[in-house]
Coordinates of C-alpha atoms and ligand atoms in Angstrom, one line a residue:
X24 CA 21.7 -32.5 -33.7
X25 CA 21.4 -28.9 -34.9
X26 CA 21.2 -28.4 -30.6
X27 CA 24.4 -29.7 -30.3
X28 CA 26.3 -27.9 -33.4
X29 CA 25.0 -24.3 -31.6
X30 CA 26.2 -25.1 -28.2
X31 CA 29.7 -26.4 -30.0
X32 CA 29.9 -23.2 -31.1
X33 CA 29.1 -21.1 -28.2
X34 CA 31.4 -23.7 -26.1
X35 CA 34.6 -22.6 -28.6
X36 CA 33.9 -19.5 -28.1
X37 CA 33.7 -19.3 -24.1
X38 CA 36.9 -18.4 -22.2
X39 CA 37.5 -21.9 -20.2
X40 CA 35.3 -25.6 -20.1
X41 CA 34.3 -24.7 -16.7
X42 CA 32.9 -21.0 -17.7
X43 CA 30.5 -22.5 -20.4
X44 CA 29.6 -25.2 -17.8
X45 CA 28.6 -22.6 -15.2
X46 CA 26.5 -21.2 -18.1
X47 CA 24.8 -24.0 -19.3
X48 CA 23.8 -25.1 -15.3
X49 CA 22.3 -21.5 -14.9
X50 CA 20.5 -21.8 -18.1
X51 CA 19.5 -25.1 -17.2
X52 CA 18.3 -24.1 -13.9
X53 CA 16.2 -21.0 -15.2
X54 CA 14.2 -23.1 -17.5
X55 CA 13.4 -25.3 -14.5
X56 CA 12.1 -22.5 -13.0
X57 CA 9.6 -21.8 -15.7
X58 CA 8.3 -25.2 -16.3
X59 CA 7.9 -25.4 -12.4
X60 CA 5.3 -22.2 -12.4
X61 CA 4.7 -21.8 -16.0
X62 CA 2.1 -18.9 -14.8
X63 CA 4.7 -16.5 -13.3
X64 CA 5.5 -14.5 -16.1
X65 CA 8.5 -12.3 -13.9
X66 CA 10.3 -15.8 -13.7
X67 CA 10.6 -15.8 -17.3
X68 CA 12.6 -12.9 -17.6
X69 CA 16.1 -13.5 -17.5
X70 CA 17.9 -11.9 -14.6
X71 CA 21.1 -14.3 -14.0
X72 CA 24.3 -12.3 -14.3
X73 CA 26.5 -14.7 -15.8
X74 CA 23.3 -15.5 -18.7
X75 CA 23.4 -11.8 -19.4
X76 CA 27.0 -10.9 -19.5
X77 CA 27.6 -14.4 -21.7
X78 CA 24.8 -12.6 -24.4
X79 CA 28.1 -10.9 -26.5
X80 CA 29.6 -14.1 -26.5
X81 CA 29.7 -15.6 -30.3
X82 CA 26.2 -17.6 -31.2
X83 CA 25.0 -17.3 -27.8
X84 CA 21.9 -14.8 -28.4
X85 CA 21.1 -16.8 -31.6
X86 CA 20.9 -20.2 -29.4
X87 CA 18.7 -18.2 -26.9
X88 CA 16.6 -17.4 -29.8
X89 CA 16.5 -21.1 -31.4
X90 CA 15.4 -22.6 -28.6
X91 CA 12.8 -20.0 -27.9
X92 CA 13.6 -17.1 -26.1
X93 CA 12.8 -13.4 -27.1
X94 CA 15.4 -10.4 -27.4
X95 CA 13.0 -8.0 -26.5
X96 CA 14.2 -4.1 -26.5
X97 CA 11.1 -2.8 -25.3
X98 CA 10.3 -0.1 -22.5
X99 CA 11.0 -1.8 -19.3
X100 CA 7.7 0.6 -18.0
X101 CA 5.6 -0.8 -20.4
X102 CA 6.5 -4.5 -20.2
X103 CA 5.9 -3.9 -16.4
X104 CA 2.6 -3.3 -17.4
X105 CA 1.6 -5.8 -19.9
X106 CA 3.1 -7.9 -16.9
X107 CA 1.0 -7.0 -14.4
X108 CA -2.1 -7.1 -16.5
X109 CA -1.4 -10.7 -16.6
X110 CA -0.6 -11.0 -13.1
X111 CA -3.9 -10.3 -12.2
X112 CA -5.9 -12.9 -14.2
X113 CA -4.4 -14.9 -11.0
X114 CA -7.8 -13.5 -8.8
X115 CA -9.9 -15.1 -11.1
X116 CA -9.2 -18.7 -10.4
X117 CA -12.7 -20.3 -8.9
X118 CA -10.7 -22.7 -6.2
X119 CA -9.0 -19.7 -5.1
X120 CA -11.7 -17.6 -4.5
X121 CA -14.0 -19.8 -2.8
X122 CA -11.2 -20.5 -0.5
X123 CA -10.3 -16.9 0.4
X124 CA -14.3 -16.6 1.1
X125 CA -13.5 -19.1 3.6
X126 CA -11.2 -16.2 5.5
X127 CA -14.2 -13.6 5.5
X128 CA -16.7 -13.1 8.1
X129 CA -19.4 -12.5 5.4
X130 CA -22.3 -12.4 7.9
X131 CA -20.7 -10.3 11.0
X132 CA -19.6 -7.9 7.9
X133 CA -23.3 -8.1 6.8
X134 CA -24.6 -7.2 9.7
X135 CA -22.1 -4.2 10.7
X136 CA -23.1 -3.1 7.1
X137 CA -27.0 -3.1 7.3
X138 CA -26.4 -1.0 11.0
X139 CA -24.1 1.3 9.4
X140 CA -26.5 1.9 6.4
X141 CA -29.0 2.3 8.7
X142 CA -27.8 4.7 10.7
X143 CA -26.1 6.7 7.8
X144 CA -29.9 6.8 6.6
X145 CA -31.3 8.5 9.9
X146 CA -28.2 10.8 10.0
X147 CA -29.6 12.0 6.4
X148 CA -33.0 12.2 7.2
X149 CA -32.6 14.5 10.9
X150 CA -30.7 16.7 8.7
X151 CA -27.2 15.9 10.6
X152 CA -25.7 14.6 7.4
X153 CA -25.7 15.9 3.8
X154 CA -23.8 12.9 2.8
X155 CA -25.1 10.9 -0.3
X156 CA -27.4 7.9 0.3
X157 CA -25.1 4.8 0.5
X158 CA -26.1 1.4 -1.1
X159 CA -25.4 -2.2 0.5
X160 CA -22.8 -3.1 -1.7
X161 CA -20.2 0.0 -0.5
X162 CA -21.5 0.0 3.1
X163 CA -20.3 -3.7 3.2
X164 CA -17.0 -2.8 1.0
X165 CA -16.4 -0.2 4.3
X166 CA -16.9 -3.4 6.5
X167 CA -14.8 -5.2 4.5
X168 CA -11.5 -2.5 4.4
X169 CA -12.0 -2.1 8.0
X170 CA -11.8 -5.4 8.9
X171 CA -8.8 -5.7 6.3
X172 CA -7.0 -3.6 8.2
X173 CA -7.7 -3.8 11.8
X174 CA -7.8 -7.6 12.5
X175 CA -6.8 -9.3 9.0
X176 CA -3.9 -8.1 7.6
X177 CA -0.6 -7.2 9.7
X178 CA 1.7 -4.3 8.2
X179 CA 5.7 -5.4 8.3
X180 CA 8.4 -3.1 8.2
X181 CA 11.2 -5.5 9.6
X182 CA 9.5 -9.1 11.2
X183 CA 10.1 -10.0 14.8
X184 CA 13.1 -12.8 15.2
X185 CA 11.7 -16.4 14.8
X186 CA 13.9 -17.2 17.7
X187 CA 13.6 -14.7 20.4
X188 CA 10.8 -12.1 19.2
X189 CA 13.3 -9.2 19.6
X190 CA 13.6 -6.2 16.7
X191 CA 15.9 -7.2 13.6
X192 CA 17.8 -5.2 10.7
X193 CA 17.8 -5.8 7.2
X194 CA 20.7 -7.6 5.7
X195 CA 20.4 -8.7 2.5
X196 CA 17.6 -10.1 -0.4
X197 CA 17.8 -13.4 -1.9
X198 CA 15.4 -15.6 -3.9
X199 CA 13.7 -19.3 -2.6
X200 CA 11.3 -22.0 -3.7
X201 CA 8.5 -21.8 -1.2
X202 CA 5.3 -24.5 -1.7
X203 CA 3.9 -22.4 -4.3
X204 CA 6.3 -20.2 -6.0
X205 CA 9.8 -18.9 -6.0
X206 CA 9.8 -15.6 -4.3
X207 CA 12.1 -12.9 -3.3
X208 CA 12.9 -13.0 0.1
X209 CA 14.4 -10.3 2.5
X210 CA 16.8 -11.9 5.3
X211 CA 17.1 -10.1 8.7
X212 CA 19.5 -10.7 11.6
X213 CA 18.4 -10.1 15.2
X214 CA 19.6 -7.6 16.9
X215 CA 20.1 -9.7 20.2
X216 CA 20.5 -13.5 19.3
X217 CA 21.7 -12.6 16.2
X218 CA 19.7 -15.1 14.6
X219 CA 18.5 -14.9 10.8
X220 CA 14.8 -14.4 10.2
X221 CA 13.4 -15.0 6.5
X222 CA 10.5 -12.0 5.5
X223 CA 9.1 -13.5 1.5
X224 CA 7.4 -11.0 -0.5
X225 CA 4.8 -13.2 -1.8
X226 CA 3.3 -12.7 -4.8
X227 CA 1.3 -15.6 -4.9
X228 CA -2.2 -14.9 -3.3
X229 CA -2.7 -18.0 -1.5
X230 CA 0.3 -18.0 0.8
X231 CA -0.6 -14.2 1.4
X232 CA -3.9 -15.5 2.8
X233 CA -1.8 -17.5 4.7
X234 CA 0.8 -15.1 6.2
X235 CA -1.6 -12.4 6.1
X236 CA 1.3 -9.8 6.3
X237 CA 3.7 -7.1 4.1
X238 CA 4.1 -4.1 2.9
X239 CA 1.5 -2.6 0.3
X240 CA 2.0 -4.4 -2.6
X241 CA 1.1 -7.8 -0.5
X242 CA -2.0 -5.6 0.8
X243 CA -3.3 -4.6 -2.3
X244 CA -2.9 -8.2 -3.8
X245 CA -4.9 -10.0 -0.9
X246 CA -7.5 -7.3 -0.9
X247 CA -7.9 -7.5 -4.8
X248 CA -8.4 -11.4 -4.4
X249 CA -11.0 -10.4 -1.2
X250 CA -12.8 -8.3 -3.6
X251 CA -13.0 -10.3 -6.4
X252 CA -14.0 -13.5 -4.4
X253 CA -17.0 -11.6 -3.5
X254 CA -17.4 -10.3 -6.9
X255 CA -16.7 -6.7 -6.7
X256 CA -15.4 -5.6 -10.0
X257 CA -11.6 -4.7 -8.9
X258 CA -8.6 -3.2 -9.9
X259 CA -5.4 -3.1 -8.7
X260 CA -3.8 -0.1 -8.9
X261 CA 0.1 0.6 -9.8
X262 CA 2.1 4.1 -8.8
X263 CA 5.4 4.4 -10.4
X264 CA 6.2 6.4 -7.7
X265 CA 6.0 3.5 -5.4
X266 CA 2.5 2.5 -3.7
X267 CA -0.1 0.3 -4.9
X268 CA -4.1 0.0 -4.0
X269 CA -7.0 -0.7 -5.6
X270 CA -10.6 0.3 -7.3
X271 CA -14.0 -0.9 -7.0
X272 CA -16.6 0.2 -8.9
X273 CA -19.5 1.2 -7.9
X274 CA -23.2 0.8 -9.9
X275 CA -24.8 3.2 -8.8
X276 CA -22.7 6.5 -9.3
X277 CA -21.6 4.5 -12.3
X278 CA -17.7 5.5 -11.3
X279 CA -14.5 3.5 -9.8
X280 CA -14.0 4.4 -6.2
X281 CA -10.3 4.5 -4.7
X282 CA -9.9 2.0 -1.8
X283 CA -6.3 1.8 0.0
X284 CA -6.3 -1.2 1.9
X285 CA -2.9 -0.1 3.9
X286 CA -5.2 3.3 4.9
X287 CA -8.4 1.8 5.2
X288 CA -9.5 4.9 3.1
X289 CA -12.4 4.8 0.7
X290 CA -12.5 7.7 -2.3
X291 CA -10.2 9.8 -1.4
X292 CA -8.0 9.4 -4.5
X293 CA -6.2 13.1 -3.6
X294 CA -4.8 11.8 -0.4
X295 CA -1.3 10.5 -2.1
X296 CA -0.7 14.3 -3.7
X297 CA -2.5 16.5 -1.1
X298 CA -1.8 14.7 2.3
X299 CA 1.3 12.9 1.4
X300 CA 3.2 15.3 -0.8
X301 CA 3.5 12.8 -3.4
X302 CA 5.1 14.1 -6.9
X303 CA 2.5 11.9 -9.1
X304 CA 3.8 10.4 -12.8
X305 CA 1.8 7.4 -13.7
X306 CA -0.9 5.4 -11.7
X307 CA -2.2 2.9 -13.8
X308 CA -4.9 0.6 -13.4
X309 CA -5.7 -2.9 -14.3
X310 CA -8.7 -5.8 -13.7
X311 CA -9.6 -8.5 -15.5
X312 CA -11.1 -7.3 -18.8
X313 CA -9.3 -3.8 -18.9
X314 CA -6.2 -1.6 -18.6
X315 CA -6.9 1.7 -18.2
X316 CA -4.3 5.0 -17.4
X317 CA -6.2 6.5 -14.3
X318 CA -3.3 9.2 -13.2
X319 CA -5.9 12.4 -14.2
X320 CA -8.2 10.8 -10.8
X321 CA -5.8 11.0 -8.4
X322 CA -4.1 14.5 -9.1
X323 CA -5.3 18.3 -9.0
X324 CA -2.9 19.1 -10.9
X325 CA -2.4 17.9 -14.5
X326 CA -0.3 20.0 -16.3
X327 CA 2.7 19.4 -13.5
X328 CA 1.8 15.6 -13.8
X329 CA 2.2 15.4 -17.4
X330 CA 5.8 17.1 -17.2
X331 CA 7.2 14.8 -14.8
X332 CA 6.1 11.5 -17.3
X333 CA 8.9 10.5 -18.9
X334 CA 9.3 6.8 -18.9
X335 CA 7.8 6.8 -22.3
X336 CA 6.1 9.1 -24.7
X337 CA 2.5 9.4 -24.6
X338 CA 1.9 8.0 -27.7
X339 CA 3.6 4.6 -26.9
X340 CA 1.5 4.5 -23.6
X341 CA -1.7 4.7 -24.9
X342 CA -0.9 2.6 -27.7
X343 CA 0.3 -0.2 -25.4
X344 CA -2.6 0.3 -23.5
X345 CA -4.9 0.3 -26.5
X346 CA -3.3 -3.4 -27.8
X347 CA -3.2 -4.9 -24.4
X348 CA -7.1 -3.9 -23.9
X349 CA -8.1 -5.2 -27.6
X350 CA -6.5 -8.6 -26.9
X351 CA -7.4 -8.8 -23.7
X352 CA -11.2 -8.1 -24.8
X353 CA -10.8 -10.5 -27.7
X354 CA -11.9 -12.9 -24.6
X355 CA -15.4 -11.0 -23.0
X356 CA -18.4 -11.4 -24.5
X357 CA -20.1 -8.5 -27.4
X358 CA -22.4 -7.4 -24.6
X359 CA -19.7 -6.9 -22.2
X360 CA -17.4 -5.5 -24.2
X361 CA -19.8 -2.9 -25.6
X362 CA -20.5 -1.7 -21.9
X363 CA -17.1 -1.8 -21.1
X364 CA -16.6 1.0 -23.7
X365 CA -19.5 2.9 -22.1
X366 CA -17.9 2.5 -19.2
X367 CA -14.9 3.8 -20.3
X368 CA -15.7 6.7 -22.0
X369 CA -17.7 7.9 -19.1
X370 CA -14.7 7.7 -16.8
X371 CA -12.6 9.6 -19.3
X372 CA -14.8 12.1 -18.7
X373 CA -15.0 12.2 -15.1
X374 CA -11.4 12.1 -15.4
X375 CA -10.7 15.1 -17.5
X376 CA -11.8 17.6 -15.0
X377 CA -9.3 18.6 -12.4
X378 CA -10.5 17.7 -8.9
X379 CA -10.0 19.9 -5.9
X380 CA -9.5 18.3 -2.4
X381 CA -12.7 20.4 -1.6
X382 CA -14.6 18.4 -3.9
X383 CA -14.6 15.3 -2.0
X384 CA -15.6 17.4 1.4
X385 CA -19.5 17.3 0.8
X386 CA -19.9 15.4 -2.4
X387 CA -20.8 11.6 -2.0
X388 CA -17.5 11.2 0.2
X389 CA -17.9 8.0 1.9
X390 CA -16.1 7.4 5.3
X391 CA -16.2 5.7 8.6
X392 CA -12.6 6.9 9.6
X393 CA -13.3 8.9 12.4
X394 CA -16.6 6.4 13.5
X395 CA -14.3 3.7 13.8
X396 CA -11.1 5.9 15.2
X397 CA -13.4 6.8 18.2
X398 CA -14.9 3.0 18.5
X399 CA -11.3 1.3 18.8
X400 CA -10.5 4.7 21.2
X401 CA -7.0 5.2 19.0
X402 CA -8.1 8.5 19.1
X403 CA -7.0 8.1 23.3
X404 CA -8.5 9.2 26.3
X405 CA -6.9 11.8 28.3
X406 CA -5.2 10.7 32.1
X407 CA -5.3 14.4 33.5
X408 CA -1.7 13.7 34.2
X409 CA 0.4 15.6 36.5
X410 CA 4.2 15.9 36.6
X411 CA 4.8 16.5 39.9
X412 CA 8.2 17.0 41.1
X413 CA 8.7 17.0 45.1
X414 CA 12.5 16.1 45.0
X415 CA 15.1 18.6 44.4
X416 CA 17.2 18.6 41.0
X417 CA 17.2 18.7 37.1
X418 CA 14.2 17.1 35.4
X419 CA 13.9 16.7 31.5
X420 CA 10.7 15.1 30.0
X421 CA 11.2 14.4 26.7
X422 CA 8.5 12.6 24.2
X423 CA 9.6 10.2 21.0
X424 CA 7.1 10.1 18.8
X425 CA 8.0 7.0 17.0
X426 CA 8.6 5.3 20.3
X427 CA 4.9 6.8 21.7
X428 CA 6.8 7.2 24.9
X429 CA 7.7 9.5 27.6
X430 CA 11.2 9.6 29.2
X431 CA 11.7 11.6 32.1
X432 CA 15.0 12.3 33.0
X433 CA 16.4 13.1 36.8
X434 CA 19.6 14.5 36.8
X435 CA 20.6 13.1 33.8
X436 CA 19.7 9.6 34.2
X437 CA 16.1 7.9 33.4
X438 CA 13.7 8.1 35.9
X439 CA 10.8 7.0 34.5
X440 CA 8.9 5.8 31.3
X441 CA 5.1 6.9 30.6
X442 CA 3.5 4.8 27.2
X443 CA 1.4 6.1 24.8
X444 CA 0.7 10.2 24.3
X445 CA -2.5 10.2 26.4
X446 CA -1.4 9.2 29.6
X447 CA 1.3 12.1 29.6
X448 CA -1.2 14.9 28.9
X449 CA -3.8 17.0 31.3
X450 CA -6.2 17.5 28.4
X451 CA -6.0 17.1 25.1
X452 CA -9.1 17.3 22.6
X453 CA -9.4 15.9 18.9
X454 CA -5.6 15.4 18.5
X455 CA -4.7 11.6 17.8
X456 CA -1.0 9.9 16.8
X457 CA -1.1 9.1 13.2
X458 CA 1.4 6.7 11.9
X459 CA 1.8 6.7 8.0
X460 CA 3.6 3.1 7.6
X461 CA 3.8 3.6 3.7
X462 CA 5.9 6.5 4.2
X463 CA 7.2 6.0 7.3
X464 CA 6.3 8.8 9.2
X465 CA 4.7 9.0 12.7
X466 CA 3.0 13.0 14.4
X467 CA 0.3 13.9 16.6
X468 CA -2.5 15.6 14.0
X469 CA -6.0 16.8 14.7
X470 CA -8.8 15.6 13.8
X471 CA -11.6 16.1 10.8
X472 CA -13.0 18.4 13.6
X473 CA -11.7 21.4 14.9
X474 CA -9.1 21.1 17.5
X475 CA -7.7 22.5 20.8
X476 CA -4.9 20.6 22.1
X477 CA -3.7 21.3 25.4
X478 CA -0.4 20.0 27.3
X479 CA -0.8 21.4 31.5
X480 CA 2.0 21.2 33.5
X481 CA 1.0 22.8 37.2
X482 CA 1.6 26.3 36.0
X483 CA 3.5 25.4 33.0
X484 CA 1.0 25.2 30.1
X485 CA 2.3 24.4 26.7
X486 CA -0.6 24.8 24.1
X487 CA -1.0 23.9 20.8
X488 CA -3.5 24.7 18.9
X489 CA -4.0 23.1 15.4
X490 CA -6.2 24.0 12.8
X491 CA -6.6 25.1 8.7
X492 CA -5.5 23.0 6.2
X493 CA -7.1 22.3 2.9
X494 CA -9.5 20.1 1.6
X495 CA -10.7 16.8 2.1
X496 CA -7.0 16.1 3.9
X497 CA -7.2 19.6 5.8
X498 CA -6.4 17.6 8.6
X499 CA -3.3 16.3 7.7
X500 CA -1.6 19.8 6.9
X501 CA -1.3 20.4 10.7
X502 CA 1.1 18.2 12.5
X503 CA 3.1 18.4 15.7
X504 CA 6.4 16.3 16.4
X505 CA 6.6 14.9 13.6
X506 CA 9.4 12.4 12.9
X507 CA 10.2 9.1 10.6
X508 CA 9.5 5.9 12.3
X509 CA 13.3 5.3 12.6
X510 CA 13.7 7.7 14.3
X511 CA 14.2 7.7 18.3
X512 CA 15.1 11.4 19.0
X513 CA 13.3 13.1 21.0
X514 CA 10.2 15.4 19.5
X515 CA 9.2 17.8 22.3
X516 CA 11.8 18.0 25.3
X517 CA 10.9 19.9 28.4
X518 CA 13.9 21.1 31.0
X519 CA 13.2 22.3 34.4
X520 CA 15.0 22.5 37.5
X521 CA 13.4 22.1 41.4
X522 CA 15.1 24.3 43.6
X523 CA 14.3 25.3 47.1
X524 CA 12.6 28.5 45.8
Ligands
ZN606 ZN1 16.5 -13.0 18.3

């Protein structure tokens, strides 16, 4: 009775019959959204426009209230985290992770693990590696990013049409019920049949292991959910300044080791700020039984860091942090919560010294980047090719980058198209195309090694030597035609004219 005196009131105080009917069917409808997936705690929050701008009509808050809704006023930043250290209690469900076990070749992985600890072992004993000794556990975990990336998971920037295949543009986001939650989705129209092709951001691990594709945020989930199922102790990992990835932890240097999934990188937490420029704020980290602010890891330089954090005062971090740990911990057992503060005050420790990108260089660094670069040849073999121009006229060779393509231009029209960087060069040594999806950029960069790069044209030889760089990333600080992935410009353009001479 008391339900229908409220709404009386709220409905004498709306504009028109039909306005406060329009309300009511979005309220409706918003509830039946959160009884559907009771779990999804984003769905809760109310996002309608027409609920929101109705909160200043007369009784209208109070009724949200009554029948059970919070007002909260509360740092959007730090409800984003209490909400995603909900979100990942979603990994631990048994069903789920015996059933992404069911997507992982365990035993090939086992096997490419014992033969790469193996042979990291011999490298270490002939002297040809001062590398730390590697345990089974993190030489499988390489196994295991590798195969993430390679032949798992697929990166999307915009999906091929479902009609004809061809390349699509981004028109607009809306939100639909899919078989296991309601997700976001971004719609895209082709750009030759014109048809519409759906892209959902899942959130929901069990379609992810079913599309197997997104941007980061869909990597980092599935690979959090991989790690878990095989009962690494994960986190997943938040940057407020846009990327997500995770940590493992690892028993036996008793410290949490960065993994990127999207890079297939292992512990090299300063690639973000040293190799990609990034202007860190707040990198946060969450797993089961812990929260934990993890920014001082993945940064050289604090003191800048600290000044650019300004989404809420320090205080009010830690102190979030702090309550959403203690209730969280409430749960774990005394044993495990008393090494969990071991743990913990051991990484604080780690973390309070600033690391240099040098640091990672010799000590402990573990990866197989270049090992597997060479094995999947991305790093290109070489065609000896000649540009050889018997007919009279104007020539232009131009290379695109993003495209990976030569166009060769004969008198101003196309002449011909040569794929791929290698097959347009007479020698070129340790140089390989690097494409940085996450940041959509695309160059030609050298590799850990040091470098000559050569580009021989009959007597025309443009040369390129690339070398320096600092630290663990050294290799990233020299670049050649480098351009965004949008881009279809030419990067290096070449004019010569044939004449009789
Ligand atoms: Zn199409």
């Amino acid at each position: 009775m008391e339900d229908m005196a409220r709404l009386a009131v709220i409905e004498q105080n709306t504009p028109s019959v039909e306005i406060f009917n329009k309300i009511l069917h979005a309220l409706i409808q918003h509830i039946t959204n959160i009884l559907e997936f009771p779990h999804d705690f984003e769905l809760r929050k109310i996002k309608d426009s027409l609920i929101k701008d109705s909160l200043s009509l007369d009784g209208f808050a109070d009724y949200l209230k009554y029948i059970g809704f919070e007002l909260i006023t509360k740092n959007e930043f730090l409800l984003k985290l209490e909400s995603l250290f909900n979100d990942v209690l979603k990994y631990e469900d048994e069903d789920l992770q015996e059933f992404a076990r069911l997507h992982i070749p365990i035993v090939t992985l086992q096997i490419k693990a014992m033969e790469r600890l193996r042979e990291h072992q011999r490298l270490i004993k002939t002297g040809q590696s001062k590398e730390t000794d590697l345990n089974f556990d993190i030489a499988f975990l390489i196994e295991l990013l590798e195969w993430y990336k390679h032949s798992f998971f697929k990166w999307v920037d915009s999906p091929d049409c479902q009609n004809c295949g061809g390349r699509t543009t981004y028109k607009r986001n809306t939100t639909m019920k899919m078989e296991t939650e309601t997700c976001r989705v971004e719609v895209y129209i082709c750009e030759s049949c014109t048809a519409s092709t759906n892209f959902p951001r899942h959130n929901c691990p069990r379609a992810l292991l079913k599309s197997k594709r997104g941007r980061c945020g869909e990597w980092a989930a599935c690979f959090t959910l991989l790690c878990r199922s095989l009962n690494y102790d994960t986190r997943y990992v938040y940057d407020t300044t846009d990327h997500v990835w995770c940590e493992v932890f690892d028993y036996d240097s008793n410290r949490w080791l960065h993994v990127d999934p999207c890079e297939a990188k292992l512990d090299q937490p300063l690639i973000y700020e040293h190799g990609w420029g990034k202007k860190l704020e707040y990198i946060i980290a969450f797993s089961r039984d812990d929260i934990q602010d993890v920014t001082w890891r993945y940064s050289g330089h604090h003191k800048e860091v600290r000044q650019r954090r300004i989404l809420c005062s320090d205080l009010e971090l830690m102190e979030t942090i702090l309550l959403l740990r203690k209730h969280r911990q409430k749960q774990v057992s005394e044993a495990r919560r008393i090494y969990l503060t071991k743990r913990l005050v051991q990484e604080l420790a780690q973390m309070l010294v600033e690391r240099k990108p040098s640091d990672y260089d010799n000590e402990g660094r573990i990866s197989g980047s270049l090992q597997w670069r060479k094995q999947r040849g991305e790093l290109g073999e070489t065609k000896s090719h000649v540009f050889d121009f018997k007919e009279l006229g104007r020539y232009s060779i131009q290379y695109v980058t993003s495209k990976d393509e030569y166009r060769i231009y004969k008198n101003g029209g196309e002449y011909e198209i040569i794929n791929t960087w290698c097959d347009g060069t007479f020698e070129a040594k340790n140089v390989f195309r690097k494409e940085e999806k996450d940041w959509k950029m695309v160059y030609i960069a050298r590799e850990e090694t040091p470098t000559i790069f050569d580009r021989r044209f009959k007597t025309l030889i443009l040369k390129a030597e690339l070398s320096g760089g600092h630290g663990d990333v050294s290799w990233q600080h020299a670049q050649l035609f480098r351009q965004t992935l949008m881009d279809s410009e030419s990067t290096l353009c070449v004019e010569l004219t044939v004449n009789e001479n």
